[in-house]
Amino acid sequence: MKDIELQIAEQLYHGEEEAVASLIQQALDAGVTAEDILANGLLPGMDHVGKDFKCGDLFVPEVLLAARTMQAGMEVLRPHLIPGLAPTAGKYVIGTVKGDLHDIGKSIVKLMLEGAGFVGIDLGTDVSPEAFVKAVREHKPDILAMSALLTTTMVEMSATILALKEAGLRESVKVIVGGAPVTLSYSEDIKADGYAPDSARAVDVARNLVG
Ligand code: B1M
């Protein structure tokens, strides 16, 4: 990892929004790609936050600050991750499932999809099965992408797939699931069409399903 990427990870950990935005700009100016800044700076920084949150070294306010810093960093990266003239690869609807407020991973998946030429709608967080069904009915996406970060909320993915089935829409859309507690085996159990452990592979899966 380059020194500047290391600094981005460290400043993200400490929730230093301005420092992270300015370091990202410096890295971009120096020719580091947006993908490298994300993979070697922001994501390891957030991973460090997650580990220390788990073992009790960090608490919710610090995690929130880091999450806000991550979003600020993503705002600087966004135009560099999205090539303006890519042809449309397909249409997506994305959201974090009901009861779940985690949106960082979902937003990264969305950005990466957009970077790969997909266009779509972000329903945000805490999205009920009914709201997903309504969006599929209205927008007719190729891909419905659901994110869950809690073991208690991942069941909503299954509920949404069921709701799609009941609405007669299941065959009209490919469902992709992901998020830290979600596994390939779980995705198979609930009969999703695809699973990805990270945002880069979410794009691969979406491409394969649409292509
Ligand atoms: Co929360 N939280 N949190 N949290 N939080 C976790 C998830 C947790 C693992 C922390 C821990 O205990 N170690 C734990 C869940 C335990 C479990 O269920 N197994 C947890 C908990 C318990 C909670 C609360 C219940 C805490 C509390 O209040 N007592 C609470 C729940 C609130 C709610 O949702 N109802 C809560 C709250 C919060 C904050 C609000 C403080 C904040 C969220 C801020 C925000 O999102 N705006 C937060 C955060 C930041 C985390 C950690 C630290 C980081 C999550 C994150 O953003 N990671 C997290 C610990 C961890 O994950 N290590 C934790 C970075 C992000 C880039 O990764 O989201 O995994 P991730 O996304 C990846 C992949 O998973 C994948 O691609 C992304 C990029 O590569 N991916 C997909 C994600 N979605 C995908 C969809 C796809 C494909 C791939 O296809 C559609």
mmCIF file of C-alpha atoms and ligand atoms in Angstrom:
data_model
loop_
_atom_site.group_PDB
_atom_site.id
_atom_site.type_symbol
_atom_site.label_atom_id
_atom_site.label_comp_id
_atom_site.label_asym_id
_atom_site.label_seq_id
_atom_site.Cartn_x
_atom_site.Cartn_y
_atom_site.Cartn_z
ATOM 1 C CA MET A 1 0.000 0.000 0.000
ATOM 2 C CA LYS A 2 1.310 3.464 -0.864
ATOM 3 C CA ASP A 3 1.972 5.964 1.912
ATOM 4 C CA ILE A 4 -0.915 8.192 0.846
ATOM 5 C CA GLU A 5 -3.367 5.280 0.823
ATOM 6 C CA LEU A 6 -2.161 4.350 4.306
ATOM 7 C CA GLN A 7 -2.776 7.922 5.447
ATOM 8 C CA ILE A 8 -6.288 7.836 3.973
ATOM 9 C CA ALA A 9 -7.010 4.627 5.917
ATOM 10 C CA GLU A 10 -5.663 6.160 9.148
ATOM 11 C CA GLN A 11 -7.507 9.459 8.808
ATOM 12 C CA LEU A 12 -10.726 7.603 7.964
ATOM 13 C CA TYR A 13 -10.292 5.549 11.125
ATOM 14 C CA HIS A 14 -10.045 8.799 13.109
ATOM 15 C CA GLY A 15 -13.084 10.307 11.348
ATOM 16 C CA GLU A 16 -11.126 13.219 9.865
ATOM 17 C CA GLU A 17 -13.445 14.168 7.000
ATOM 18 C CA GLU A 18 -11.473 17.121 5.638
ATOM 19 C CA ALA A 19 -8.135 15.328 5.811
ATOM 20 C CA VAL A 20 -9.562 12.300 3.987
ATOM 21 C CA ALA A 21 -11.133 14.421 1.241
ATOM 22 C CA SER A 22 -7.914 16.366 0.770
ATOM 23 C CA LEU A 23 -5.693 13.234 0.781
ATOM 24 C CA ILE A 24 -7.951 11.600 -1.800
ATOM 25 C CA GLN A 25 -7.679 14.657 -4.006
ATOM 26 C CA GLN A 26 -3.872 14.609 -3.614
ATOM 27 C CA ALA A 27 -3.785 10.912 -4.506
ATOM 28 C CA LEU A 28 -5.955 11.476 -7.584
ATOM 29 C CA ASP A 29 -3.744 14.388 -8.633
ATOM 30 C CA ALA A 30 -0.713 12.126 -8.260
ATOM 31 C CA GLY A 31 -2.287 9.601 -10.622
ATOM 32 C CA VAL A 32 -3.520 6.965 -8.145
ATOM 33 C CA THR A 33 -6.702 5.450 -9.550
ATOM 34 C CA ALA A 34 -10.040 5.837 -7.763
ATOM 35 C CA GLU A 35 -10.327 2.037 -7.605
ATOM 36 C CA ASP A 36 -6.938 1.796 -5.806
ATOM 37 C CA ILE A 37 -7.867 4.571 -3.377
ATOM 38 C CA LEU A 38 -11.070 2.706 -2.540
ATOM 39 C CA ALA A 39 -9.441 -0.733 -2.289
ATOM 40 C CA ASN A 40 -6.221 0.296 -0.491
ATOM 41 C CA GLY A 41 -7.318 3.343 1.516
ATOM 42 C CA LEU A 42 -11.013 3.663 2.329
ATOM 43 C CA LEU A 43 -11.946 -0.019 2.588
ATOM 44 C CA PRO A 44 -9.025 -1.066 4.844
ATOM 45 C CA GLY A 45 -9.709 2.011 7.014
ATOM 46 C CA MET A 46 -13.358 0.985 7.423
ATOM 47 C CA ASP A 47 -12.307 -2.601 8.008
ATOM 48 C CA HIS A 48 -10.060 -1.438 10.862
ATOM 49 C CA VAL A 49 -13.024 0.489 12.307
ATOM 50 C CA GLY A 50 -15.179 -2.640 12.074
ATOM 51 C CA LYS A 51 -12.603 -4.798 13.870
ATOM 52 C CA ASP A 52 -12.130 -2.313 16.702
ATOM 53 C CA PHE A 53 -15.915 -1.806 17.011
ATOM 54 C CA LYS A 54 -16.315 -5.548 17.372
ATOM 55 C CA CYS A 55 -13.767 -5.888 20.148
ATOM 56 C CA GLY A 56 -15.056 -2.824 22.001
ATOM 57 C CA ASP A 57 -12.165 -0.427 21.301
ATOM 58 C CA LEU A 58 -14.497 1.886 19.361
ATOM 59 C CA PHE A 59 -18.079 2.899 20.103
ATOM 60 C CA VAL A 60 -21.078 3.955 17.992
ATOM 61 C CA PRO A 61 -20.238 7.724 17.876
ATOM 62 C CA GLU A 62 -16.732 7.013 16.550
ATOM 63 C CA VAL A 63 -18.097 4.499 14.058
ATOM 64 C CA LEU A 64 -20.652 7.045 12.867
ATOM 65 C CA LEU A 65 -17.913 9.621 12.407
ATOM 66 C CA ALA A 66 -15.872 7.135 10.379
ATOM 67 C CA ALA A 67 -18.967 6.246 8.339
ATOM 68 C CA ARG A 68 -19.544 9.933 7.592
ATOM 69 C CA THR A 69 -15.919 10.317 6.622
ATOM 70 C CA MET A 70 -16.250 7.314 4.319
ATOM 71 C CA GLN A 71 -19.242 8.958 2.610
ATOM 72 C CA ALA A 72 -17.306 12.229 2.248
ATOM 73 C CA GLY A 73 -14.431 10.303 0.679
ATOM 74 C CA MET A 74 -16.805 8.521 -1.672
ATOM 75 C CA GLU A 75 -18.189 11.876 -2.809
ATOM 76 C CA VAL A 76 -14.694 12.908 -3.938
ATOM 77 C CA LEU A 77 -14.162 9.560 -5.661
ATOM 78 C CA ARG A 78 -17.596 9.320 -7.271
ATOM 79 C CA PRO A 79 -16.896 11.227 -10.516
ATOM 80 C CA HIS A 80 -13.726 9.217 -11.010
ATOM 81 C CA LEU A 81 -15.458 5.869 -10.570
ATOM 82 C CA ILE A 82 -18.191 6.675 -13.034
ATOM 83 C CA PRO A 83 -17.136 6.985 -16.646
ATOM 84 C CA GLY A 84 -19.727 9.363 -18.103
ATOM 85 C CA LEU A 85 -20.121 7.815 -21.504
ATOM 86 C CA ALA A 86 -20.332 4.116 -20.726
ATOM 87 C CA PRO A 87 -23.222 2.519 -22.598
ATOM 88 C CA THR A 88 -26.062 1.257 -20.399
ATOM 89 C CA ALA A 89 -25.275 -2.236 -19.225
ATOM 90 C CA GLY A 90 -28.651 -2.740 -17.584
ATOM 91 C CA LYS A 91 -31.050 -1.290 -15.067
ATOM 92 C CA TYR A 92 -30.918 -1.883 -11.312
ATOM 93 C CA VAL A 93 -32.870 -1.168 -8.161
ATOM 94 C CA ILE A 94 -30.798 -1.313 -4.987
ATOM 95 C CA GLY A 95 -31.515 -0.988 -1.283
ATOM 96 C CA THR A 96 -30.621 -2.103 2.213
ATOM 97 C CA VAL A 97 -33.293 -4.381 3.622
ATOM 98 C CA LYS A 98 -35.954 -3.592 6.217
ATOM 99 C CA GLY A 99 -34.694 -2.858 9.730
ATOM 100 C CA ASP A 100 -31.149 -2.261 8.530
ATOM 101 C CA LEU A 101 -29.589 1.200 8.411
ATOM 102 C CA HIS A 102 -26.125 0.272 7.132
ATOM 103 C CA ASP A 103 -25.616 1.962 3.792
ATOM 104 C CA ILE A 104 -21.901 2.228 3.112
ATOM 105 C CA GLY A 105 -21.459 -1.139 1.394
ATOM 106 C CA LYS A 106 -24.715 -0.708 -0.520
ATOM 107 C CA SER A 107 -23.609 2.708 -1.753
ATOM 108 C CA ILE A 108 -20.258 1.315 -2.900
ATOM 109 C CA VAL A 109 -21.981 -1.494 -4.787
ATOM 110 C CA LYS A 110 -24.225 1.134 -6.394
ATOM 111 C CA LEU A 111 -21.247 3.260 -7.409
ATOM 112 C CA MET A 112 -19.441 0.273 -8.873
ATOM 113 C CA LEU A 113 -22.560 -0.743 -10.821
ATOM 114 C CA GLU A 114 -22.830 2.782 -12.172
ATOM 115 C CA GLY A 115 -19.143 2.706 -13.012
ATOM 116 C CA ALA A 116 -19.799 -0.437 -15.037
ATOM 117 C CA GLY A 117 -22.559 1.312 -16.999
ATOM 118 C CA PHE A 118 -25.658 0.202 -15.086
ATOM 119 C CA VAL A 119 -28.310 2.819 -14.396
ATOM 120 C CA GLY A 120 -30.865 2.685 -11.650
ATOM 121 C CA ILE A 121 -32.595 3.665 -8.486
ATOM 122 C CA ASP A 122 -31.293 3.636 -4.916
ATOM 123 C CA LEU A 123 -34.141 3.048 -2.459
ATOM 124 C CA GLY A 124 -31.870 3.784 0.504
ATOM 125 C CA THR A 125 -31.985 1.863 3.759
ATOM 126 C CA ASP A 126 -34.699 0.123 5.775
ATOM 127 C CA VAL A 127 -36.499 -0.913 2.582
ATOM 128 C CA SER A 128 -39.490 -3.191 3.164
ATOM 129 C CA PRO A 129 -40.298 -6.128 0.875
ATOM 130 C CA GLU A 130 -43.383 -4.177 -0.241
ATOM 131 C CA ALA A 131 -41.250 -1.177 -1.225
ATOM 132 C CA PHE A 132 -38.883 -3.412 -3.212
ATOM 133 C CA VAL A 133 -41.862 -5.009 -4.977
ATOM 134 C CA LYS A 134 -43.345 -1.582 -5.763
ATOM 135 C CA ALA A 135 -40.024 -0.404 -7.222
ATOM 136 C CA VAL A 136 -39.664 -3.532 -9.360
ATOM 137 C CA ARG A 137 -43.201 -3.073 -10.650
ATOM 138 C CA GLU A 138 -42.616 0.614 -11.440
ATOM 139 C CA HIS A 139 -39.069 0.617 -12.778
ATOM 140 C CA LYS A 140 -38.820 -2.874 -14.328
ATOM 141 C CA PRO A 141 -35.113 -3.302 -13.519
ATOM 142 C CA ASP A 142 -32.953 -6.157 -14.826
ATOM 143 C CA ILE A 143 -31.330 -6.479 -11.388
ATOM 144 C CA LEU A 144 -32.704 -6.138 -7.873
ATOM 145 C CA ALA A 145 -29.733 -5.729 -5.527
ATOM 146 C CA MET A 146 -30.269 -6.159 -1.784
ATOM 147 C CA SER A 147 -27.764 -5.491 0.964
ATOM 148 C CA ALA A 148 -27.948 -6.600 4.616
ATOM 149 C CA LEU A 149 -25.373 -6.119 7.369
ATOM 150 C CA LEU A 150 -27.179 -7.691 10.295
ATOM 151 C CA THR A 151 -27.880 -11.354 10.882
ATOM 152 C CA THR A 152 -31.273 -10.240 12.167
ATOM 153 C CA THR A 153 -32.192 -8.430 8.930
ATOM 154 C CA MET A 154 -30.851 -10.770 6.255
ATOM 155 C CA VAL A 155 -34.116 -12.747 6.558
ATOM 156 C CA GLU A 156 -35.787 -9.778 4.860
ATOM 157 C CA MET A 157 -34.041 -10.835 1.649
ATOM 158 C CA SER A 158 -35.956 -14.067 1.712
ATOM 159 C CA ALA A 159 -39.173 -12.180 2.571
ATOM 160 C CA THR A 160 -38.609 -9.886 -0.404
ATOM 161 C CA ILE A 161 -38.043 -12.779 -2.796
ATOM 162 C CA LEU A 162 -41.260 -14.325 -1.531
ATOM 163 C CA ALA A 163 -43.119 -11.048 -1.925
ATOM 164 C CA LEU A 164 -41.858 -10.776 -5.517
ATOM 165 C CA LYS A 165 -43.134 -14.275 -6.162
ATOM 166 C CA GLU A 166 -46.544 -13.473 -4.673
ATOM 167 C CA ALA A 167 -46.735 -10.339 -6.822
ATOM 168 C CA GLY A 168 -45.995 -12.414 -9.931
ATOM 169 C CA LEU A 169 -42.760 -10.492 -10.527
ATOM 170 C CA ARG A 170 -40.126 -13.027 -9.517
ATOM 171 C CA GLU A 171 -39.348 -14.128 -13.068
ATOM 172 C CA SER A 172 -39.072 -10.551 -14.315
ATOM 173 C CA VAL A 173 -35.948 -9.631 -12.354
ATOM 174 C CA LYS A 174 -32.622 -11.153 -11.293
ATOM 175 C CA VAL A 175 -32.030 -10.859 -7.566
ATOM 176 C CA ILE A 176 -28.507 -10.314 -6.218
ATOM 177 C CA VAL A 177 -27.755 -10.332 -2.503
ATOM 178 C CA GLY A 178 -24.723 -9.391 -0.435
ATOM 179 C CA GLY A 179 -23.414 -7.807 2.743
ATOM 180 C CA ALA A 180 -21.107 -9.027 5.490
ATOM 181 C CA PRO A 181 -23.287 -11.781 7.046
ATOM 182 C CA VAL A 182 -24.636 -13.044 3.704
ATOM 183 C CA THR A 183 -23.056 -16.176 2.245
ATOM 184 C CA LEU A 184 -23.269 -18.064 -1.021
ATOM 185 C CA SER A 185 -25.029 -20.872 0.769
ATOM 186 C CA TYR A 186 -27.619 -18.466 2.224
ATOM 187 C CA SER A 187 -28.197 -16.934 -1.207
ATOM 188 C CA GLU A 188 -28.829 -20.411 -2.594
ATOM 189 C CA ASP A 189 -31.182 -21.299 0.269
ATOM 190 C CA ILE A 190 -33.367 -18.273 -0.436
ATOM 191 C CA LYS A 191 -33.136 -18.844 -4.192
ATOM 192 C CA ALA A 192 -31.496 -15.565 -5.101
ATOM 193 C CA ASP A 193 -30.026 -15.486 -8.597
ATOM 194 C CA GLY A 194 -26.638 -14.211 -7.494
ATOM 195 C CA TYR A 195 -24.404 -13.474 -4.530
ATOM 196 C CA ALA A 196 -21.259 -11.390 -4.280
ATOM 197 C CA PRO A 197 -18.938 -10.962 -1.289
ATOM 198 C CA ASP A 198 -17.792 -7.515 -2.441
ATOM 199 C CA SER A 199 -18.647 -4.684 -4.760
ATOM 200 C CA ALA A 200 -16.296 -5.672 -7.567
ATOM 201 C CA ARG A 201 -17.752 -9.149 -7.734
ATOM 202 C CA ALA A 202 -21.286 -7.726 -7.512
ATOM 203 C CA VAL A 203 -20.579 -6.056 -10.850
ATOM 204 C CA ASP A 204 -19.308 -9.332 -12.344
ATOM 205 C CA VAL A 205 -22.401 -11.162 -11.123
ATOM 206 C CA ALA A 206 -24.729 -8.455 -12.453
ATOM 207 C CA ARG A 207 -22.989 -8.511 -15.840
ATOM 208 C CA ASN A 208 -23.245 -12.295 -16.066
ATOM 209 C CA LEU A 209 -26.925 -12.271 -15.161
ATOM 210 C CA VAL A 210 -27.839 -9.534 -17.599
ATOM 211 C CA GLY A 211 -25.507 -10.495 -20.436
HETATM 212 CO CO1 B1M B 1 -23.203 -1.639 12.666
HETATM 213 N N1 B1M B 1 -22.930 -3.555 12.891
HETATM 214 N N2 B1M B 1 -24.720 -1.707 13.888
HETATM 215 N N3 B1M B 1 -23.248 0.267 12.450
HETATM 216 N N4 B1M B 1 -21.563 -1.790 11.794
HETATM 217 C C1 B1M B 1 -21.915 -4.200 12.069
HETATM 218 C C2 B1M B 1 -22.504 -4.701 10.760
HETATM 219 C C3 B1M B 1 -21.400 -5.358 13.025
HETATM 220 C C4 B1M B 1 -20.802 -6.566 12.267
HETATM 221 C C5 B1M B 1 -20.414 -4.767 14.048
HETATM 222 C C6 B1M B 1 -19.907 -5.783 15.033
HETATM 223 O O1 B1M B 1 -20.519 -6.052 16.012
HETATM 224 N N5 B1M B 1 -18.770 -6.367 14.750
HETATM 225 C C7 B1M B 1 -22.720 -5.709 13.808
HETATM 226 C C8 B1M B 1 -23.604 -6.769 13.159
HETATM 227 C C9 B1M B 1 -23.575 -8.080 13.903
HETATM 228 C C10 B1M B 1 -24.421 -9.057 13.207
HETATM 229 O O2 B1M B 1 -25.582 -8.911 13.019
HETATM 230 N N6 B1M B 1 -23.777 -10.129 12.785
HETATM 231 C C11 B1M B 1 -23.377 -4.344 13.845
HETATM 232 C C12 B1M B 1 -24.372 -3.967 14.794
HETATM 233 C C13 B1M B 1 -24.680 -5.009 15.874
HETATM 234 C C14 B1M B 1 -25.027 -2.722 14.750
HETATM 235 C C15 B1M B 1 -26.110 -2.215 15.707
HETATM 236 C C16 B1M B 1 -27.181 -3.234 16.103
HETATM 237 C C17 B1M B 1 -25.342 -1.629 16.911
HETATM 238 C C18 B1M B 1 -26.191 -1.112 18.024
HETATM 239 O O3 B1M B 1 -26.921 -0.182 17.851
HETATM 240 N N7 B1M B 1 -26.069 -1.781 19.143
HETATM 241 C C19 B1M B 1 -26.721 -1.041 14.905
HETATM 242 C C20 B1M B 1 -27.879 -1.484 13.992
HETATM 243 C C21 B1M B 1 -28.559 -0.340 13.329
HETATM 244 C C22 B1M B 1 -29.476 -0.817 12.228
HETATM 245 O O4 B1M B 1 -29.060 -1.043 11.120
HETATM 246 N N8 B1M B 1 -30.760 -0.992 12.559
HETATM 247 C C23 B1M B 1 -25.534 -0.634 14.097
HETATM 248 C C24 B1M B 1 -25.310 0.664 13.705
HETATM 249 C C25 B1M B 1 -24.212 1.084 12.968
HETATM 250 C C26 B1M B 1 -23.904 2.544 12.668
HETATM 251 C C27 B1M B 1 -25.158 3.394 12.408
HETATM 252 C C28 B1M B 1 -23.152 3.106 13.848
HETATM 253 C C29 B1M B 1 -22.927 2.402 11.454
HETATM 254 C C30 B1M B 1 -23.639 2.435 10.068
HETATM 255 C C31 B1M B 1 -23.487 3.778 9.372
HETATM 256 C C32 B1M B 1 -23.903 3.695 7.930
HETATM 257 O O5 B1M B 1 -23.906 2.666 7.262
HETATM 258 N N9 B1M B 1 -24.268 4.861 7.431
HETATM 259 C C33 B1M B 1 -22.402 0.979 11.643
HETATM 260 C C34 B1M B 1 -21.228 0.476 11.036
HETATM 261 C C35 B1M B 1 -20.425 1.485 10.221
HETATM 262 C C36 B1M B 1 -20.810 -0.864 11.167
HETATM 263 C C37 B1M B 1 -19.477 -1.506 10.746
HETATM 264 C C38 B1M B 1 -18.428 -1.054 11.740
HETATM 265 C C39 B1M B 1 -18.993 -1.218 9.359
HETATM 266 C C40 B1M B 1 -19.998 -1.527 8.249
HETATM 267 C C41 B1M B 1 -19.457 -0.952 6.974
HETATM 268 O O6 B1M B 1 -19.889 0.093 6.529
HETATM 269 N N10 B1M B 1 -18.411 -1.610 6.436
HETATM 270 C C42 B1M B 1 -19.839 -3.056 10.849
HETATM 271 C C43 B1M B 1 -18.666 -3.930 11.205
HETATM 272 C C44 B1M B 1 -18.068 -4.583 9.959
HETATM 273 O O7 B1M B 1 -18.712 -4.800 8.959
HETATM 274 N N11 B1M B 1 -16.840 -4.965 10.067
HETATM 275 C C45 B1M B 1 -21.046 -3.044 11.686
HETATM 276 C C46 B1M B 1 -17.703 -1.115 5.256
HETATM 277 C C47 B1M B 1 -18.479 -1.560 3.997
HETATM 278 C C48 B1M B 1 -17.687 -1.112 2.779
HETATM 279 O O8 B1M B 1 -18.523 -2.974 4.018
HETATM 280 O O9 B1M B 1 -21.051 -2.997 4.289
HETATM 281 O O10 B1M B 1 -19.694 -5.150 4.418
HETATM 282 P P1 B1M B 1 -19.891 -3.794 3.848
HETATM 283 O O11 B1M B 1 -20.039 -3.905 2.261
HETATM 284 C C49 B1M B 1 -19.143 -4.646 1.472
HETATM 285 C C50 B1M B 1 -19.561 -6.100 1.276
HETATM 286 O O12 B1M B 1 -20.296 -6.639 2.369
HETATM 287 C C51 B1M B 1 -20.296 -6.089 -0.008
HETATM 288 O O13 B1M B 1 -19.653 -5.077 -0.772
HETATM 289 C C52 B1M B 1 -19.248 -4.014 0.093
HETATM 290 C C53 B1M B 1 -17.977 -3.410 -0.435
HETATM 291 O O14 B1M B 1 -17.028 -4.384 -0.777
HETATM 292 N N12 B1M B 1 -21.725 -5.834 -0.068
HETATM 293 C C54 B1M B 1 -22.451 -6.349 -1.093
HETATM 294 C C55 B1M B 1 -22.534 -5.085 0.701
HETATM 295 N N13 B1M B 1 -23.760 -5.098 0.215
HETATM 296 C C56 B1M B 1 -23.747 -5.845 -0.897
HETATM 297 C C57 B1M B 1 -24.745 -6.171 -1.805
HETATM 298 C C58 B1M B 1 -24.410 -6.988 -2.898
HETATM 299 C C59 B1M B 1 -23.130 -7.486 -3.046
HETATM 300 C C60 B1M B 1 -22.121 -7.159 -2.167
HETATM 301 O O15 B1M B 1 -25.294 -7.356 -3.833
HETATM 302 C C61 B1M B 1 -26.513 -6.711 -3.875
#
